[in-house]
Amino acid sequence: MPSAEPLARTSPKAPGAPPASLTAPVPPEPSPRRRGRPAALSPYAFLVPFFTLFAAFGIFPLLYTAYVSLYRAELQTPGELEWRGLGNYTALFADPFFWTALRNTFTIGVLSTVPQLLMALGLAHVLNYRLRGRTFFRTALLLPYATSVAAASLIFAQLFGHDFGLINRLLDLVGVHPVDWQNGTVASQIAVSSIVVWRWTGYNALIYLAGLQTIPAELYEAAEVDGASRWRQFLHVTLPGLRPTIVFTSVVSTIGATQLFGEPLLFEGSVSGGISHQYQTLGLYMYEQGWGFFHLGRAAAIAWVMFLLIAVLVGANAWLARRRYRKEAGQ
Amino acid sequence: MSATVTARRGGRLTYAVLVCAVLVSAFPLYWTLVAASRSNAELARPLPALLPGPRLLDNFRSVLDEAAIGKALLNSLVVSGSITAGTVLCSTLAGFAFAKLRFRGRGALLAAVVASMMIPPQLGVIPLFMLIVKLHWVNQLQAVVLPGLVSAFGVFFMRQFLVQSLPDELIEAARVDGASHARIFWSIVVPIARPAMAVLGLLTFMTAWNDFFWPIVALSSQEPTVQVALRQLGGGYVHDQSVIMAGTLLGTLPVLLVFGLLGRQIVGGIMQGAVKG
């Protein structure tokens, strides 16, 4: 989920909400008699470099994607656009592989996001104890995050190898038959998901740890005095305190899961995501259409579907979180 | 209450869980080293080797011959270095304006920056690709560098730091002394922003080094970054597992090196970014 990752370091608040300190105090306007310098213009000069790049390489491509999705645009002749209306979309919905990719994106998304966030939560809880060598533990848990998608996927592709992969050999040692991690639908999706889980669990654990450290120690002390077990402390002090962070990480992981691409591409190195597309995700399907089959217009339609999907999922996530919150507040 | 303090200290189980987690985190990388330092035949034996072997340099040599890893490392250094320098500069400039200057449209522009962090850049690759075709930038490093400079996160990160750490009085005093905005920026803002700039630089460098989708679209094996070369390596025409792992190791070592030296700062930056805002 590399593209969504910068987001993860921003704010554990509700997505899209303006940051709290937008209203921070501002120095008074400089007095107008300042040596003829155009004081009112100069603040914009600081913004020009960022916003020029932002407009050219951030906003423009995004809007233009919607436009291109209505045209026939081919990779060999990227300058020529031929009007197709909603043709790219209808072709998309008529393609069974689109639905396969949509379903795979969903199942791989669940298989990777749920265990990853649950384990991260547990790890954060453990990391929050007073520990010897805590910098070591934190840094070591972040090693997978430092490893690129490409490298991690190549390594896991070998670990999951059918004949000589370490995982099948380990299974053999305990008497389990070798698993076909490449061709089995469930098996291949578990294998691809495990790459995501490996790379992001430690990172999310640190995000949760940062959230945990904002929970006052007195709450735990009070719970201790009341004789609450550690498990009950976790349920009744830790979880409520972490709620905003949990919502935030699930939104970020959902966005990342929706556009999963490198892991399924490099698991076997093919754009079809396995022989019967058994682990092809939407991201990979888009790449296959655009750069495998040269249909850029079709790929743009897929991008736009992914965007809508993300909007719906993020909206649902926020709605669920708010509803739950209301329910508990009403108790 | 010393009983409470003891309770919050990690017990044996705590350490056991953590050690397991560290082993799981580190093992795939360790296995890469093992596989990269053995021959393919050794890896296929009934009892595979679990310790590093003697063939590391040979395998490095093969992968440097077979895939353009050497050139890729150099290109990645250029690309990630440029992206890092440019991002930190643009972000500090804009972050300072958002934090401490007053101008029309400030709230709306900042809201746009924050909102754009929600939108995955992967969704804009098609027009971006058509753009670089038009500019004849396919297979040229600036095609990866320029889009890489857009970091809404960076602007927001620098703004949050400067709102808290840059005293208004300092800027006011400089203004009274007749310093221009440019002078205020270089002599007051940059020195104070330096720690945050360093953290942003580290995070940006790692992200840029590991970026995957856009580079494989914009570049090819003629002018690869490390990730493009790794994609080629995994694309099926190299069959020697140990050579593939040697390439993976070579491509990952620079980030791991940065990580080993500055891991504490990276951890700090990630946790800091998580609670700010």
CSV table of C-alpha atoms in Angstrom, one decimal, chain B residues 10 27 63-64 74 80 87 119 134 145 154 163 207 219 222 230 241 255 265:
chain,number,residue,atom,x,y,z
B,10,GLY,CA,7.1,-6.2,30.7
B,27,PHE,CA,13.8,-13.9,9.1
B,63,VAL,CA,23.3,-10.4,-11.1
B,64,LEU,CA,25.4,-7.4,-12.0
B,74,LEU,CA,23.0,4.6,-9.4
B,80,SER,CA,15.6,9.3,-4.5
B,87,THR,CA,10.4,17.6,-1.5
B,119,ILE,CA,-6.5,10.2,-3.0
B,134,LYS,CA,4.0,13.9,-25.1
B,145,VAL,CA,11.6,12.7,-10.2
B,154,GLY,CA,5.4,16.9,3.5
B,163,VAL,CA,3.2,26.1,13.9
B,207,THR,CA,9.4,6.1,0.1
B,219,LEU,CA,11.0,3.5,-17.1
B,222,GLN,CA,17.3,0.6,-20.4
B,230,LEU,CA,13.8,-6.1,-9.4
B,241,GLN,CA,17.0,-18.4,-7.3
B,255,VAL,CA,17.7,1.3,2.6
B,265,GLN,CA,14.9,8.8,14.0
